[in-house]
Coordinates of N, CA and C in Angstrom, one line a residue:
M2 N 110.7 90.7 95.2 CA 111.4 89.8 94.3 C 111.4 90.5 92.9
S3 N 112.5 90.3 92.2 CA 112.6 90.9 90.9 C 111.9 90.0 89.9
T4 N 111.2 90.7 89.0 CA 110.5 90.0 87.9 C 111.1 90.1 86.6
A5 N 112.3 90.8 86.5 CA 112.9 91.1 85.2 C 113.3 89.8 84.5
N6 N 113.6 88.7 85.2 CA 114.0 87.5 84.5 C 112.9 86.4 84.5
T7 N 111.7 86.8 84.9 CA 110.6 85.9 84.9 C 109.8 86.1 83.6
P8 N 109.9 85.1 82.7 CA 109.1 85.2 81.5 C 107.6 85.0 81.7
L9 N 106.9 85.7 80.9 CA 105.4 85.6 80.9 C 105.0 84.9 79.7
D10 N 104.2 83.8 79.8 CA 103.7 83.2 78.6 C 102.4 83.9 78.1
D11 N 101.8 83.4 77.0 CA 100.6 84.1 76.5 C 99.5 84.1 77.4
L12 N 99.3 83.0 78.2 CA 98.2 83.0 79.2 C 98.4 84.0 80.3
D13 N 99.6 84.0 80.8 CA 99.9 85.0 81.9 C 99.6 86.4 81.4
R14 N 100.1 86.7 80.2 CA 99.9 88.1 79.6 C 98.4 88.3 79.5
A15 N 97.6 87.4 79.0 CA 96.2 87.5 78.8 C 95.5 87.8 80.1
I16 N 95.9 87.0 81.1 CA 95.3 87.2 82.5 C 95.6 88.6 83.0
I17 N 96.8 89.1 82.9 CA 97.2 90.4 83.3 C 96.4 91.5 82.6
Q18 N 96.3 91.3 81.2 CA 95.6 92.3 80.4 C 94.1 92.3 80.8
A19 N 93.5 91.2 81.1 CA 92.1 91.1 81.4 C 91.8 91.6 82.8
T20 N 92.8 91.8 83.7 CA 92.6 92.2 85.0 C 93.3 93.6 85.3
Q21 N 93.8 94.2 84.3 CA 94.5 95.5 84.5 C 93.6 96.6 85.1
A22 N 92.4 96.6 84.8 CA 91.4 97.5 85.4 C 90.8 97.0 86.7
G23 N 91.2 95.8 87.1 CA 90.6 95.2 88.3 C 89.9 93.9 87.9
L24 N 89.6 93.1 89.0 CA 88.8 91.9 88.7 C 87.4 92.3 88.3
P25 N 86.8 91.5 87.4 CA 85.4 91.8 87.0 C 84.5 91.8 88.3
L26 N 83.6 92.7 88.3 CA 82.6 92.8 89.4 C 81.4 91.9 89.1
T27 N 81.7 90.6 89.2 CA 80.7 89.6 89.0 C 80.7 88.7 90.2
R28 N 79.7 87.8 90.2 CA 79.7 86.8 91.3 C 80.8 85.8 91.2
K29 N 81.3 85.6 90.0 CA 82.4 84.6 89.7 C 83.4 85.3 88.8
P30 N 84.3 86.1 89.4 CA 85.2 86.9 88.6 C 86.2 86.0 87.9
Y31 N 86.6 84.9 88.5 CA 87.6 84.0 87.8 C 87.0 83.3 86.6
A32 N 85.7 83.0 86.7 CA 85.0 82.4 85.5 C 84.9 83.5 84.4
S33 N 84.6 84.7 84.8 CA 84.6 85.8 83.8 C 85.9 86.0 83.0
I34 N 87.0 85.9 83.8 CA 88.3 86.1 83.2 C 88.6 84.8 82.3
A35 N 88.3 83.7 82.8 CA 88.5 82.4 82.1 C 87.8 82.5 80.7
E36 N 86.5 83.0 80.7 CA 85.8 83.1 79.5 C 86.5 84.0 78.5
E37 N 86.9 85.2 79.1 CA 87.6 86.2 78.2 C 88.9 85.7 77.6
V38 N 89.6 84.8 78.3 CA 91.0 84.4 77.8 C 90.9 83.0 77.3
D39 N 89.8 82.4 77.2 CA 89.6 81.0 76.7 C 90.4 80.0 77.6
S40 N 90.0 80.0 78.9 CA 90.6 79.1 79.8 C 89.6 78.6 80.8
T41 N 90.0 78.1 82.0 CA 89.1 77.6 83.0 C 89.3 78.4 84.3
P42 N 88.3 78.6 85.1 CA 88.5 79.3 86.4 C 89.6 78.7 87.2
A43 N 89.7 77.4 87.3 CA 90.7 76.7 88.1 C 92.1 77.1 87.6
L44 N 92.3 77.1 86.3 CA 93.6 77.4 85.7 C 93.9 78.9 86.0
I45 N 92.9 79.8 85.9 CA 93.2 81.2 86.1 C 93.6 81.4 87.6
M46 N 93.0 80.8 88.5 CA 93.4 80.9 89.9 C 94.8 80.3 90.1
E47 N 95.1 79.2 89.5 CA 96.4 78.6 89.7 C 97.5 79.5 89.1
R48 N 97.2 80.1 87.9 CA 98.2 80.9 87.3 C 98.4 82.2 88.1
M49 N 97.3 82.8 88.6 CA 97.4 84.0 89.4 C 98.2 83.7 90.7
Q50 N 98.0 82.6 91.3 CA 98.8 82.2 92.5 C 100.2 82.0 92.1
Q51 N 100.6 81.4 91.0 CA 101.9 81.3 90.6 C 102.6 82.7 90.4
M52 N 101.8 83.6 89.8 CA 102.4 85.0 89.6 C 102.6 85.7 90.9
L53 N 101.7 85.4 91.9 CA 101.9 86.0 93.2 C 103.2 85.4 93.8
D54 N 103.3 84.1 93.8 CA 104.5 83.4 94.3 C 105.8 83.9 93.7
K55 N 105.8 84.2 92.4 CA 107.0 84.6 91.7 C 107.2 86.1 91.9
G56 N 106.3 86.8 92.5 CA 106.4 88.3 92.6 C 106.1 89.1 91.4
I57 N 105.4 88.5 90.4 CA 105.0 89.2 89.2 C 103.9 90.1 89.6
I58 N 102.9 89.6 90.4 CA 101.9 90.5 91.0 C 102.1 90.4 92.5
R59 N 101.8 91.5 93.1 CA 102.0 91.6 94.6 C 100.9 91.1 95.4
R60 N 99.7 91.4 95.0 CA 98.5 91.0 95.8 C 97.3 91.0 94.9
I61 N 96.3 90.3 95.4 CA 94.9 90.3 94.8 C 94.0 90.8 96.0
G62 N 93.4 91.9 95.8 CA 92.5 92.4 96.9 C 91.6 93.5 96.4
A63 N 90.7 93.9 97.2 CA 89.8 95.0 96.9 C 90.5 96.3 97.2
V64 N 90.3 97.3 96.3 CA 90.8 98.6 96.5 C 89.6 99.6 96.6
P65 N 89.1 99.8 97.7 CA 87.9 100.7 97.8 C 88.2 102.1 97.6
N66 N 87.3 102.8 97.0 CA 87.4 104.3 96.9 C 86.8 104.9 98.1
H67 N 87.6 105.3 99.1 CA 87.1 105.7 100.4 C 86.3 107.0 100.3
Y68 N 86.6 107.8 99.3 CA 85.8 109.1 99.1 C 84.4 108.7 98.7
V69 N 84.2 107.8 97.8 CA 82.9 107.4 97.4 C 82.1 106.8 98.5
L70 N 82.8 106.1 99.4 CA 82.1 105.5 100.6 C 81.8 106.5 101.7
G71 N 82.2 107.8 101.5 CA 82.0 108.8 102.5 C 83.1 109.1 103.5
F72 N 84.2 108.4 103.3 CA 85.4 108.7 104.1 C 86.3 109.7 103.5
R73 N 86.1 111.0 103.9 CA 86.9 112.1 103.3 C 88.0 112.7 104.2
G74 N 88.1 112.1 105.4 CA 89.1 112.7 106.3 C 90.4 111.8 106.3
N75 N 90.7 111.1 105.3 CA 91.8 110.1 105.3 C 93.1 110.7 105.6
G76 N 93.9 110.0 106.5 CA 95.2 110.5 106.9 C 96.2 109.4 107.1
M77 N 97.4 109.6 106.6 CA 98.5 108.7 106.8 C 99.1 109.0 108.2
S78 N 98.9 108.1 109.1 CA 99.5 108.4 110.4 C 100.9 107.8 110.4
V79 N 101.9 108.5 110.9 CA 103.3 108.0 110.9 C 103.8 108.0 112.4
W80 N 104.5 106.9 112.7 CA 104.8 106.6 114.1 C 106.3 106.3 114.2
D81 N 106.8 106.8 115.3 CA 108.2 106.5 115.7 C 108.0 105.4 116.8
V82 N 108.3 104.2 116.4 CA 108.2 103.1 117.4 C 109.6 102.4 117.5
P83 N 109.9 101.8 118.6 CA 111.2 101.1 118.6 C 111.4 100.0 117.5
D84 N 112.5 100.0 116.9 CA 112.8 99.1 115.7 C 112.5 97.7 116.1
E85 N 112.9 97.3 117.3 CA 112.8 95.9 117.7 C 111.3 95.6 118.0
R86 N 110.4 96.6 118.0 CA 109.0 96.3 118.2 C 108.1 96.6 117.0
I87 N 108.8 96.9 115.8 CA 108.1 97.3 114.6 C 107.1 96.2 114.2
Q88 N 107.4 95.0 114.2 CA 106.6 93.9 113.7 C 105.3 93.8 114.6
A89 N 105.5 93.8 115.9 CA 104.4 93.6 116.8 C 103.5 94.9 116.8
C90 N 104.1 96.0 116.7 CA 103.3 97.3 116.6 C 102.5 97.3 115.3
G91 N 103.2 97.0 114.2 CA 102.5 97.0 112.9 C 101.3 96.0 112.9
E92 N 101.5 94.9 113.5 CA 100.4 93.9 113.5 C 99.2 94.4 114.3
M93 N 99.5 95.0 115.5 CA 98.4 95.5 116.3 C 97.6 96.6 115.6
V94 N 98.4 97.6 115.0 CA 97.8 98.7 114.3 C 97.0 98.2 113.0
G95 N 97.7 97.3 112.3 CA 97.1 96.9 111.0 C 95.8 96.1 111.3
A96 N 95.6 95.5 112.4 CA 94.4 94.8 112.7 C 93.2 95.6 113.1
L97 N 93.4 96.9 113.2 CA 92.3 97.8 113.6 C 91.4 98.0 112.4
D98 N 90.0 98.0 112.6 CA 89.1 98.1 111.5 C 89.1 99.4 110.7
F99 N 89.7 100.5 111.3 CA 89.7 101.7 110.6 C 91.1 102.0 110.0
V100 N 91.9 101.0 110.0 CA 93.2 101.1 109.3 C 93.2 100.2 108.1
S101 N 93.4 100.8 106.9 CA 93.4 100.0 105.7 C 94.7 99.3 105.4
H102 N 95.8 99.9 105.9 CA 97.1 99.2 105.7 C 98.1 99.9 106.6
A103 N 99.0 99.0 107.1 CA 100.1 99.5 108.0 C 101.4 98.8 107.5
Y104 N 102.5 99.6 107.5 CA 103.7 99.0 107.0 C 104.9 99.7 107.5
H105 N 106.0 99.0 107.5 CA 107.3 99.5 107.9 C 108.0 100.3 106.8
R106 N 108.6 101.4 107.1 CA 109.3 102.2 106.2 C 110.6 102.7 106.9
P107 N 111.7 102.9 106.1 CA 112.9 103.3 106.7 C 112.8 104.7 107.3
R108 N 113.6 105.0 108.3 CA 113.7 106.3 108.9 C 114.7 107.1 108.1
H109 N 114.6 108.4 108.1 CA 115.6 109.3 107.4 C 116.0 110.4 108.4
P110 N 116.7 110.0 109.5 CA 117.0 111.1 110.5 C 118.0 112.1 109.9
P111 N 118.0 113.2 110.4 CA 117.3 113.8 111.5 C 115.9 114.3 111.1
L112 N 115.6 114.4 109.8 CA 114.4 115.0 109.4 C 113.1 114.1 109.5
W113 N 113.3 112.8 109.4 CA 112.2 111.9 109.4 C 112.5 110.7 110.3
N114 N 111.9 110.6 111.5 CA 112.2 109.6 112.4 C 111.1 108.5 112.5
Y115 N 110.2 108.5 111.6 CA 109.0 107.6 111.6 C 109.3 106.4 110.8
N116 N 108.9 105.2 111.4 CA 109.2 103.9 110.8 C 107.9 103.1 110.6
L117 N 106.8 103.5 111.2 CA 105.6 102.8 111.0 C 104.5 103.7 110.4
F118 N 103.9 103.3 109.3 CA 102.9 104.1 108.6 C 101.6 103.3 108.7
A119 N 100.5 104.0 108.9 CA 99.2 103.4 109.0 C 98.2 104.4 108.4
M120 N 97.5 103.9 107.4 CA 96.4 104.8 106.8 C 95.1 104.6 107.6
V121 N 94.7 105.8 108.1 CA 93.5 105.8 108.9 C 92.4 106.5 108.1
H122 N 91.2 105.9 108.2 CA 90.1 106.5 107.4 C 89.0 106.9 108.4
G123 N 88.4 108.1 108.0 CA 87.3 108.7 108.8 C 86.5 109.5 107.9
R124 N 85.3 109.9 108.4 CA 84.4 110.7 107.6 C 84.9 112.2 107.6
N125 N 85.7 112.5 108.6 CA 86.3 113.9 108.6 C 87.6 113.8 109.4
R126 N 88.3 114.9 109.4 CA 89.6 115.0 110.0 C 89.5 114.8 111.6
D127 N 88.5 115.3 112.2 CA 88.3 115.1 113.6 C 88.1 113.6 113.9
E128 N 87.4 112.9 113.1 CA 87.2 111.5 113.4 C 88.5 110.8 113.2
V129 N 89.3 111.1 112.2 CA 90.6 110.5 112.0 C 91.5 110.8 113.2
M130 N 91.5 112.0 113.7 CA 92.3 112.3 114.9 C 91.9 111.5 116.1
Q131 N 90.6 111.3 116.3 CA 90.1 110.5 117.4 C 90.7 109.0 117.3
K132 N 90.7 108.5 116.1 CA 91.2 107.2 115.8 C 92.7 107.1 116.0
V133 N 93.4 108.2 115.6 CA 94.9 108.2 115.9 C 95.1 108.2 117.4
E134 N 94.3 108.8 118.1 CA 94.5 108.8 119.6 C 94.3 107.4 120.1
K135 N 93.4 106.6 119.5 CA 93.2 105.2 119.9 C 94.4 104.4 119.6
I136 N 95.0 104.7 118.5 CA 96.3 104.0 118.1 C 97.4 104.3 119.2
A137 N 97.5 105.6 119.5 CA 98.5 106.1 120.5 C 98.3 105.3 121.8
K138 N 97.1 105.2 122.3 CA 96.8 104.5 123.5 C 97.2 103.0 123.4
L139 N 96.8 102.4 122.2 CA 97.2 101.0 122.0 C 98.7 100.8 122.0
L140 N 99.4 101.7 121.4 CA 100.9 101.5 121.3 C 101.5 101.9 122.7
G141 N 100.9 102.7 123.5 CA 101.4 103.0 124.8 C 102.8 103.6 124.7
E142 N 103.7 103.0 125.5 CA 105.1 103.5 125.5 C 105.9 103.3 124.2
D143 N 105.4 102.4 123.4 CA 106.0 102.2 122.1 C 105.8 103.4 121.1
D144 N 104.8 104.3 121.4 CA 104.6 105.5 120.7 C 105.6 106.6 121.2
R145 N 106.6 106.8 120.4 CA 107.6 107.8 120.8 C 107.4 109.1 120.0
G146 N 106.3 109.2 119.3 CA 106.0 110.4 118.6 C 105.2 110.0 117.3
H147 N 104.3 110.8 116.9 CA 103.5 110.5 115.7 C 103.0 111.8 115.1
E148 N 102.6 111.7 113.8 CA 102.0 112.8 113.1 C 101.0 112.2 112.2
V149 N 100.1 113.1 111.6 CA 99.1 112.7 110.6 C 99.3 113.5 109.4
L150 N 99.4 112.9 108.3 CA 99.5 113.6 107.0 C 98.2 113.4 106.3
F151 N 97.4 114.4 106.1 CA 96.0 114.3 105.6 C 96.1 114.3 104.0
S152 N 95.2 113.4 103.4 CA 95.1 113.4 102.0 C 94.4 114.7 101.5
T153 N 94.9 115.2 100.4 CA 94.3 116.4 99.8 C 93.6 116.1 98.5
R154 N 93.9 115.0 97.9 CA 93.2 114.5 96.7 C 93.4 113.0 96.6
I155 N 92.6 112.4 95.8 CA 92.7 111.0 95.6 C 93.5 110.7 94.3
L156 N 94.4 109.8 94.4 CA 95.2 109.5 93.3 C 94.6 108.2 92.6
K157 N 94.8 108.1 91.3 CA 94.3 106.9 90.6 C 95.1 105.7 91.0
K158 N 94.4 104.7 91.5 CA 95.1 103.5 91.9 C 95.0 102.5 90.8
T159 N 96.1 101.9 90.4 CA 96.2 101.0 89.3 C 97.1 99.8 89.7
G160 N 96.8 98.7 89.1 CA 97.7 97.5 89.2 C 98.7 97.4 88.1
L161 N 99.2 96.2 88.0 CA 100.2 95.9 87.0 C 99.7 96.2 85.6
R162 N 100.5 96.9 84.8 CA 100.1 97.3 83.4 C 101.1 96.7 82.5
L163 N 100.6 96.2 81.3 CA 101.5 95.7 80.3 C 101.4 96.7 79.1
P164 N 102.4 96.9 78.3 CA 102.3 97.8 77.2 C 101.2 97.4 76.3
G165 N 100.4 98.3 75.8 CA 99.3 97.9 74.9 C 98.1 97.4 75.6
G166 N 98.1 97.3 76.9 CA 97.0 96.8 77.7 C 95.8 97.8 77.8
N167 N 94.8 97.4 78.5 CA 93.6 98.2 78.7 C 94.0 99.3 79.7
P168 N 93.4 100.5 79.6 CA 93.7 101.6 80.5 C 93.1 101.3 81.9

């Protein structure tokens, strides 16, 4: 959803600026945000839900640093599955505990025939490859080919940023 025509009021801007570096790591993060922007936790949650509904923010969730947690063999597995089965295959793969996210992407034949991407985490590359084989067995005949693209470095993960906001 386009956000170009969705105006932000002062409270929305304050909430975004207060959460640009992530939610506070406290027992009650919405209360911490509310205190910072002079509001109430209930209103913070309501406004964040409205921003989600409008597409201003895409999601609220934890973004773990897999390297810090000891998972250094991270690989993006890419799969060629039948287009008519993409939803079912994506849901099966995305439900696995070692897959952090799975999503549909367009093919770019003849060079790129993969339409399902799934990030697989493991302590090393061998562990990731064992998990990819589990995905292949799960997909069965729907797996018409796959590859694994291993991470070589971690990129800084950030959320929505406003000009003049916190780094």
